[in-house]
Amino acid sequence: MKSGVVFSISLLGVATGVKGAATTTFPQASGETALPTPLVVSGSFDGGMKRYNRNPDTCQDQTETNEAAAMFIVEDGGSISNVVIGKAQGEGIHCRGACTLRNVWWEDVCEDAATFKQAAGKTSYVIGGGARGADDKIFQFNGRGTVSIKDFYAEDYGKVIRTCGDCTGNGGPRHVIIDGVIAKDGGPLCGINTNYGDTCRISNSCQDDGKSCDRYTGVVKGNGSSKKIGTGPDGSSCFVTNLTETCSGGVGSPTTTARTTTARTSTTTSARSTTTSASSGGTVPLYGQCGGNGYNGPATCAQGTCRFSNEWYSQCVL
Ligand SMILES: *[C@@H]1O[C@H](CO)[C@@H](O)[C@H](O)[C@H]1NC(C)=O
Ligand SMILES: *[C@@H]1O[C@H](CO)[C@@H](O)[C@H](O)[C@H]1NC(C)=O
């Protein structure tokens, strides 16, 4: 009866609107875009769930590249939402200042998925979305301030986020907040430098080996390499609450099980469609957006059905 118990917890999670659950299904792209240079975003950019690649491809695996190899460059205060980033690009997203990355999916991470370069006192947000295939880290945190990662899905990766081990002018503190993240087939959620005062706070998440933090001594570029000095919560830099190793159904993923159930999915979808489409006419093309918080377009699919992806995105799929 173990699965029965898990399932009823799952339903409760949906019914009461519990936050803190990543979606573990990668979306289908609504179309293709390939650009010769990075797309520079100031303000907000909504990709409509299209797949973005560079042409020519700028991925050179783990060879250190830079901003010029990115798919998107986001200026301070900018945001990107509803984008699929394909494999033919090197550096994903570079945030020059504070940024918000909402419902962004990296299908095959090259060097890293995103790099945060904001100043002290600023906060960047990753909300929803997911990444897979990162040989090393998914998120590279080179600036200062705080990066908050919520309801994100990580699969087949080295670390979810690492504060820079050996940057030019390295230092800190850098703070990481991880909540509602599901992470499978990879390493720790955080890599932090305790000598620079970094912190990582993990809550309501799942890592299928229970790996929370790796703690390092960071260095300034040219002064050797950073040294790993410990793992796990230590009461001063790594704080962990409600981290489970059971990534399908459990504390970190109350809605994962429920969303694979057809009945639940359609109930959730139609409820959301109703609330997000009050005054709109027309229909949504296949793989287009048909619902989500802040969405005001039509909710009727020209083809297929409207499937709930997460709080911010429902998509017309076959
Ligand atoms: C370089 O490393 C040494 C120890 O290996 C340390 O004492 C020194 O402060 C470091 N210098 C810088 C600029 O970080
Ligand atoms: C841990 O989980 C419990 C039970 O779901 C919840 O009440 C509590 O708020 C969670 N702790 C944090 C820090 O989110």
GROMACS .gro file of C-alpha atoms and ligand atoms in nm:
model
  346
    1MET     CA    1   0.000   0.000   0.000
    2LYS     CA    2   0.303   0.229  -0.009
    3SER     CA    3   0.216   0.377  -0.349
    4GLY     CA    4  -0.142   0.438  -0.234
    5VAL     CA    5  -0.014   0.649   0.051
    6VAL     CA    6   0.217   0.846  -0.175
    7PHE     CA    7  -0.064   0.902  -0.421
    8SER     CA    8  -0.303   1.047  -0.165
    9ILE     CA    9  -0.030   1.284  -0.043
   10SER     CA   10   0.017   1.387  -0.404
   11LEU     CA   11  -0.350   1.466  -0.454
   12LEU     CA   12  -0.353   1.668  -0.137
   13GLY     CA   13  -0.058   1.866  -0.271
   14VAL     CA   14  -0.248   1.962  -0.584
   15ALA     CA   15  -0.579   2.022  -0.414
   16THR     CA   16  -0.438   2.260  -0.157
   17GLY     CA   17  -0.216   2.438  -0.407
   18VAL     CA   18   0.105   2.347  -0.229
   19LYS     CA   19   0.397   2.518  -0.398
   20GLY     CA   20   0.739   2.372  -0.421
   21ALA     CA   21   0.715   2.116  -0.695
   22ALA     CA   22   0.908   2.106  -1.017
   23THR     CA   23   0.760   1.973  -1.339
   24THR     CA   24   0.971   1.680  -1.458
   25THR     CA   25   0.848   1.662  -1.818
   26PHE     CA   26   1.040   1.860  -2.076
   27PRO     CA   27   0.797   2.056  -2.296
   28GLN     CA   28   0.771   2.017  -2.672
   29ALA     CA   29   0.903   2.320  -2.859
   30SER     CA   30   0.646   2.526  -3.051
   31GLY     CA   31   0.894   2.612  -3.328
   32GLU     CA   32   1.261   2.664  -3.412
   33THR     CA   33   1.487   2.970  -3.408
   34ALA     CA   34   1.860   2.975  -3.484
   35LEU     CA   35   2.059   3.296  -3.444
   36PRO     CA   36   2.416   3.387  -3.545
   37THR     CA   37   2.472   3.604  -3.235
   38PRO     CA   38   2.333   3.611  -2.878
   39LEU     CA   39   1.990   3.768  -2.837
   40VAL     CA   40   2.029   4.061  -2.596
   41VAL     CA   41   1.728   4.107  -2.367
   42SER     CA   42   1.648   4.416  -2.164
   43GLY     CA   43   1.300   4.419  -2.017
   44SER     CA   44   1.101   4.099  -2.060
   45PHE     CA   45   1.122   3.843  -2.334
   46ASP     CA   46   0.865   3.567  -2.382
   47GLY     CA   47   0.988   3.298  -2.621
   48GLY     CA   48   0.647   3.134  -2.668
   49MET     CA   49   0.811   2.797  -2.602
   50LYS     CA   50   1.017   2.807  -2.922
   51ARG     CA   51   1.349   2.624  -2.932
   52TYR     CA   52   1.654   2.854  -2.958
   53ASN     CA   53   1.990   2.749  -3.097
   54ARG     CA   54   2.296   2.928  -3.232
   55ASN     CA   55   2.393   2.885  -3.597
   56PRO     CA   56   2.681   2.823  -3.627
   57ASP     CA   57   2.678   2.610  -3.311
   58THR     CA   58   2.886   2.766  -3.029
   59CYS     CA   59   2.906   2.458  -2.803
   60GLN     CA   60   3.264   2.350  -2.735
   61ASP     CA   61   3.179   2.112  -2.450
   62GLN     CA   62   3.370   2.206  -2.132
   63THR     CA   63   3.619   2.437  -2.307
   64GLU     CA   64   3.586   2.772  -2.132
   65THR     CA   65   3.395   3.004  -2.360
   66ASN     CA   66   3.240   3.339  -2.268
   67GLU     CA   67   2.936   3.558  -2.313
   68ALA     CA   68   2.980   3.564  -2.691
   69ALA     CA   69   2.892   3.192  -2.697
   70ALA     CA   70   2.564   3.248  -2.508
   71MET     CA   71   2.216   3.213  -2.655
   72PHE     CA   72   2.076   3.504  -2.452
   73ILE     CA   73   2.238   3.796  -2.273
   74VAL     CA   74   2.006   3.955  -2.015
   75GLU     CA   75   2.064   4.311  -1.898
   76ASP     CA   76   2.013   4.409  -1.533
   77GLY     CA   77   1.647   4.373  -1.435
   78GLY     CA   78   1.554   4.169  -1.742
   79SER     CA   79   1.356   3.848  -1.761
   80ILE     CA   80   1.319   3.555  -1.997
   81SER     CA   81   1.023   3.319  -1.994
   82ASN     CA   82   0.890   3.020  -2.187
   83VAL     CA   83   1.197   2.924  -2.384
   84VAL     CA   84   1.349   2.592  -2.488
   85ILE     CA   85   1.726   2.616  -2.532
   86GLY     CA   86   1.863   2.350  -2.767
   87LYS     CA   87   2.206   2.187  -2.771
   88ALA     CA   88   2.367   2.398  -3.045
   89GLN     CA   89   2.486   2.678  -2.817
   90GLY     CA   90   2.767   2.713  -2.565
   91GLU     CA   91   2.669   2.918  -2.264
   92GLY     CA   92   2.289   2.932  -2.239
   93ILE     CA   93   2.198   3.255  -2.065
   94HIS     CA   94   2.433   3.522  -1.929
   95CYS     CA   95   2.271   3.759  -1.679
   96ARG     CA   96   2.475   4.080  -1.659
   97GLY     CA   97   2.272   4.192  -1.357
   98ALA     CA   98   1.970   4.068  -1.165
   99CYS     CA   99   1.745   3.857  -1.389
  100THR     CA  100   1.444   3.629  -1.376
  101LEU     CA  101   1.442   3.305  -1.577
  102ARG     CA  102   1.093   3.158  -1.574
  103ASN     CA  103   0.995   2.830  -1.735
  104VAL     CA  104   1.321   2.801  -1.928
  105TRP     CA  105   1.422   2.450  -2.040
  106TRP     CA  106   1.777   2.350  -2.138
  107GLU     CA  107   1.759   2.028  -2.341
  108ASP     CA  108   2.131   1.954  -2.341
  109VAL     CA  109   2.354   2.187  -2.140
  110CYS     CA  110   2.693   2.264  -2.299
  111GLU     CA  111   2.938   2.463  -2.079
  112ASP     CA  112   2.664   2.572  -1.842
  113ALA     CA  113   2.297   2.667  -1.858
  114ALA     CA  114   2.320   3.016  -1.709
  115THR     CA  115   2.581   3.246  -1.556
  116PHE     CA  116   2.488   3.505  -1.294
  117LYS     CA  117   2.706   3.817  -1.282
  118GLN     CA  118   2.495   4.058  -1.074
  119ALA     CA  119   2.632   4.295  -0.807
  120ALA     CA  120   2.610   4.257  -0.429
  121GLY     CA  121   2.262   4.319  -0.289
  122LYS     CA  122   2.085   4.195  -0.605
  123THR     CA  123   1.877   3.878  -0.642
  124SER     CA  124   1.820   3.667  -0.952
  125TYR     CA  125   1.544   3.409  -0.981
  126VAL     CA  126   1.508   3.080  -1.161
  127ILE     CA  127   1.143   2.977  -1.143
  128GLY     CA  128   1.021   2.650  -1.293
  129GLY     CA  129   1.190   2.500  -1.599
  130GLY     CA  130   1.463   2.240  -1.610
  131ALA     CA  131   1.799   2.132  -1.747
  132ARG     CA  132   1.967   1.806  -1.838
  133GLY     CA  133   2.298   1.679  -1.970
  134ALA     CA  134   2.529   1.919  -1.785
  135ASP     CA  135   2.872   1.751  -1.759
  136ASP     CA  136   2.964   1.995  -1.482
  137LYS     CA  137   2.741   2.259  -1.325
  138ILE     CA  138   2.405   2.383  -1.448
  139PHE     CA  139   2.426   2.734  -1.297
  140GLN     CA  140   2.746   2.932  -1.257
  141PHE     CA  141   2.731   3.208  -0.995
  142ASN     CA  142   3.013   3.457  -1.053
  143GLY     CA  143   2.864   3.783  -0.922
  144ARG     CA  144   2.753   3.857  -0.568
  145GLY     CA  145   2.416   3.874  -0.390
  146THR     CA  146   2.154   3.599  -0.409
  147VAL     CA  147   2.035   3.344  -0.663
  148SER     CA  148   1.700   3.184  -0.583
  149ILE     CA  149   1.606   2.860  -0.761
  150LYS     CA  150   1.248   2.744  -0.720
  151ASP     CA  151   1.050   2.451  -0.862
  152PHE     CA  152   1.330   2.363  -1.102
  153TYR     CA  153   1.406   2.019  -1.247
  154ALA     CA  154   1.765   1.893  -1.292
  155GLU     CA  155   1.855   1.565  -1.461
  156ASP     CA  156   2.196   1.414  -1.544
  157TYR     CA  157   2.423   1.694  -1.422
  158GLY     CA  158   2.733   1.764  -1.211
  159LYS     CA  159   2.609   2.032  -0.969
  160VAL     CA  160   2.292   2.238  -0.984
  161ILE     CA  161   2.478   2.560  -0.889
  162ARG     CA  162   2.838   2.650  -0.804
  163THR     CA  163   2.964   2.980  -0.672
  164CYS     CA  164   3.283   3.060  -0.862
  165GLY     CA  165   3.579   2.855  -0.738
  166ASP     CA  166   3.856   3.056  -0.904
  167CYS     CA  167   3.730   3.376  -1.067
  168THR     CA  168   3.935   3.688  -1.128
  169GLY     CA  169   3.865   3.912  -0.828
  170ASN     CA  170   3.693   3.621  -0.656
  171GLY     CA  171   3.515   3.679  -0.326
  172GLY     CA  172   3.169   3.690  -0.175
  173PRO     CA  173   2.943   3.646  -0.010
  174ARG     CA  174   2.716   3.468  -0.254
  175HIS     CA  175   2.387   3.329  -0.130
  176VAL     CA  176   2.182   3.051  -0.285
  177ILE     CA  177   1.822   2.959  -0.204
  178ILE     CA  178   1.687   2.629  -0.337
  179ASP     CA  179   1.324   2.536  -0.286
  180GLY     CA  180   1.101   2.278  -0.453
  181VAL     CA  181   1.380   2.150  -0.676
  182ILE     CA  182   1.387   1.793  -0.807
  183ALA     CA  183   1.734   1.667  -0.902
  184LYS     CA  184   1.813   1.321  -1.041
  185ASP     CA  185   2.126   1.143  -1.163
  186GLY     CA  186   2.369   1.411  -1.057
  187GLY     CA  187   2.576   1.565  -0.781
  188PRO     CA  188   2.507   1.812  -0.502
  189LEU     CA  189   2.256   2.092  -0.535
  190CYS     CA  190   2.509   2.357  -0.423
  191GLY     CA  191   2.884   2.409  -0.437
  192ILE     CA  192   2.984   2.703  -0.215
  193ASN     CA  193   3.298   2.875  -0.086
  194THR     CA  194   3.280   2.896   0.291
  195ASN     CA  195   3.589   3.123   0.312
  196TYR     CA  196   3.395   3.393   0.123
  197GLY     CA  197   3.089   3.367   0.350
  198ASP     CA  198   2.869   3.188   0.093
  199THR     CA  199   2.548   3.020   0.207
  200CYS     CA  200   2.311   2.768   0.054
  201ARG     CA  201   1.963   2.713   0.196
  202ILE     CA  202   1.780   2.407   0.066
  203SER     CA  203   1.415   2.328   0.141
  204ASN     CA  204   1.135   2.104   0.015
  205SER     CA  205   1.355   1.946  -0.249
  206CYS     CA  206   1.470   1.609  -0.373
  207GLN     CA  207   1.815   1.487  -0.474
  208ASP     CA  208   1.808   1.115  -0.541
  209ASP     CA  209   2.135   1.051  -0.354
  210GLY     CA  210   2.059   1.302  -0.078
  211LYS     CA  211   2.346   1.530  -0.191
  212SER     CA  212   2.294   1.881  -0.061
  213CYS     CA  213   2.614   2.091  -0.054
  214ASP     CA  214   2.981   2.055  -0.134
  215ARG     CA  215   3.182   2.309   0.065
  216TYR     CA  216   3.500   2.460  -0.078
  217THR     CA  217   3.775   2.709  -0.012
  218GLY     CA  218   3.756   2.941  -0.311
  219VAL     CA  219   4.060   3.112  -0.464
  220VAL     CA  220   4.142   3.416  -0.671
  221LYS     CA  221   4.234   3.325  -1.029
  222GLY     CA  222   4.603   3.247  -1.055
  223ASN     CA  223   4.629   3.137  -0.693
  224GLY     CA  224   4.583   2.763  -0.741
  225SER     CA  225   4.250   2.583  -0.749
  226SER     CA  226   3.962   2.573  -0.504
  227LYS     CA  227   3.970   2.289  -0.251
  228LYS     CA  228   3.676   2.082  -0.138
  229ILE     CA  229   3.665   2.086   0.241
  230GLY     CA  230   3.341   1.908   0.324
  231THR     CA  231   2.991   1.797   0.227
  232GLY     CA  232   2.643   1.839   0.369
  233PRO     CA  233   2.485   2.080   0.615
  234ASP     CA  234   2.724   2.237   0.868
  235GLY     CA  235   2.504   2.482   1.057
  236SER     CA  236   2.690   2.786   0.925
  237SER     CA  237   2.695   2.779   0.544
  238CYS     CA  238   2.477   2.490   0.428
  239PHE     CA  239   2.124   2.467   0.571
  240VAL     CA  240   1.891   2.184   0.473
  241THR     CA  241   1.522   2.129   0.554
  242ASN     CA  242   1.293   1.871   0.393
  243LEU     CA  243   1.539   1.720   0.149
  244THR     CA  244   1.432   1.374   0.034
  245GLU     CA  245   1.600   1.105  -0.176
  246THR     CA  246   1.271   0.981  -0.317
  247CYS     CA  247   1.211   1.197  -0.619
  248SER     CA  248   0.884   1.043  -0.739
  249GLY     CA  249   0.625   1.130  -0.480
  250GLY     CA  250   0.751   1.270  -0.153
  251VAL     CA  251   0.828   1.594   0.020
  252GLY     CA  252   1.015   1.746  -0.269
  253SER     CA  253   0.768   1.653  -0.538
  254PRO     CA  254   0.411   1.651  -0.410
  255THR     CA  255   0.260   1.688  -0.756
  256THR     CA  256   0.486   1.470  -0.969
  257THR     CA  257   0.280   1.157  -0.922
  258ALA     CA  258  -0.049   1.335  -0.962
  259ARG     CA  259   0.048   1.494  -1.293
  260THR     CA  260   0.117   1.163  -1.457
  261THR     CA  261  -0.245   1.070  -1.389
  262THR     CA  262  -0.467   1.167  -1.680
  263ALA     CA  263  -0.772   1.252  -1.472
  264ARG     CA  264  -0.578   1.491  -1.250
  265THR     CA  265  -0.406   1.656  -1.542
  266SER     CA  266  -0.723   1.736  -1.730
  267THR     CA  267  -0.900   1.863  -1.418
  268THR     CA  268  -0.611   2.096  -1.340
  269THR     CA  269  -0.586   2.211  -1.701
  270SER     CA  270  -0.949   2.302  -1.747
  271ALA     CA  271  -0.960   2.486  -1.415
  272ARG     CA  272  -0.661   2.693  -1.517
  273SER     CA  273  -0.787   2.750  -1.870
  274THR     CA  274  -1.105   2.898  -1.730
  275THR     CA  275  -0.926   3.139  -1.503
  276THR     CA  276  -0.678   3.256  -1.764
  277SER     CA  277  -0.896   3.301  -2.071
  278ALA     CA  278  -1.195   3.498  -1.952
  279SER     CA  279  -1.218   3.749  -2.236
  280SER     CA  280  -1.015   3.603  -2.519
  281GLY     CA  281  -1.128   3.454  -2.847
  282GLY     CA  282  -0.944   3.253  -3.111
  283THR     CA  283  -0.751   2.932  -3.085
  284VAL     CA  284  -0.397   2.832  -2.998
  285PRO     CA  285  -0.182   2.649  -3.253
  286LEU     CA  286  -0.024   2.313  -3.170
  287TYR     CA  287   0.253   2.351  -2.906
  288GLY     CA  288   0.145   2.709  -2.832
  289GLN     CA  289   0.064   2.845  -2.486
  290CYS     CA  290  -0.294   2.797  -2.369
  291GLY     CA  291  -0.276   2.888  -2.001
  292GLY     CA  292  -0.065   2.988  -1.703
  293ASN     CA  293  -0.043   3.269  -1.450
  294GLY     CA  294  -0.023   3.602  -1.629
  295TYR     CA  295  -0.137   3.456  -1.962
  296ASN     CA  296  -0.436   3.632  -2.120
  297GLY     CA  297  -0.458   3.469  -2.462
  298PRO     CA  298  -0.698   3.205  -2.591
  299ALA     CA  299  -0.724   2.871  -2.412
  300THR     CA  300  -0.878   2.661  -2.690
  301CYS     CA  301  -0.636   2.444  -2.885
  302ALA     CA  302  -0.677   2.439  -3.264
  303GLN     CA  303  -0.523   2.092  -3.247
  304GLY     CA  304  -0.463   1.861  -2.950
  305THR     CA  305  -0.549   1.943  -2.589
  306CYS     CA  306  -0.431   2.199  -2.340
  307ARG     CA  307  -0.189   2.028  -2.098
  308PHE     CA  308  -0.083   2.181  -1.767
  309SER     CA  309   0.296   2.210  -1.757
  310ASN     CA  310   0.340   2.427  -1.448
  311GLU     CA  311   0.196   2.728  -1.270
  312TRP     CA  312   0.311   2.958  -1.551
  313TYR     CA  313   0.258   2.748  -1.857
  314SER     CA  314   0.002   2.518  -2.017
  315GLN     CA  315   0.066   2.397  -2.370
  316CYS     CA  316  -0.140   2.256  -2.661
  317VAL     CA  317  -0.011   1.903  -2.720
  318LEU     CA  318  -0.126   1.596  -2.913
  319LIG     C1  319   4.665   3.279  -0.218
  319LIG     O1  320   4.668   3.155  -0.147
  319LIG     C2  321   4.732   3.165  -0.018
  319LIG     C3  322   4.730   3.026   0.045
  319LIG     O2  323   4.752   2.927  -0.050
  319LIG     C4  324   4.659   3.264   0.071
  319LIG     O3  325   4.725   3.278   0.194
  319LIG     C5  326   4.648   3.398   0.001
  319LIG     O4  327   4.567   3.486   0.079
  319LIG     C6  328   4.588   3.384  -0.137
  319LIG     N1  329   4.587   3.510  -0.207
  319LIG     C7  330   4.476   3.562  -0.257
  319LIG     C8  331   4.492   3.693  -0.329
  319LIG     O5  332   4.367   3.510  -0.245
  320LIG     C1  333   0.901   2.119   0.579
  320LIG     O1  334   0.784   2.042   0.551
  320LIG     C2  335   0.676   2.063   0.643
  320LIG     C3  336   0.568   1.964   0.611
  320LIG     O2  337   0.528   1.974   0.475
  320LIG     C4  338   0.631   2.208   0.631
  320LIG     O3  339   0.527   2.233   0.723
  320LIG     C5  340   0.748   2.302   0.660
  320LIG     O4  341   0.709   2.436   0.636
  320LIG     C6  342   0.866   2.267   0.567
  320LIG     N1  343   0.983   2.349   0.603
  320LIG     C7  344   1.027   2.448   0.527
  320LIG     C8  345   1.150   2.520   0.576
  320LIG     O5  346   0.976   2.481   0.421
   0.00000   0.00000   0.00000
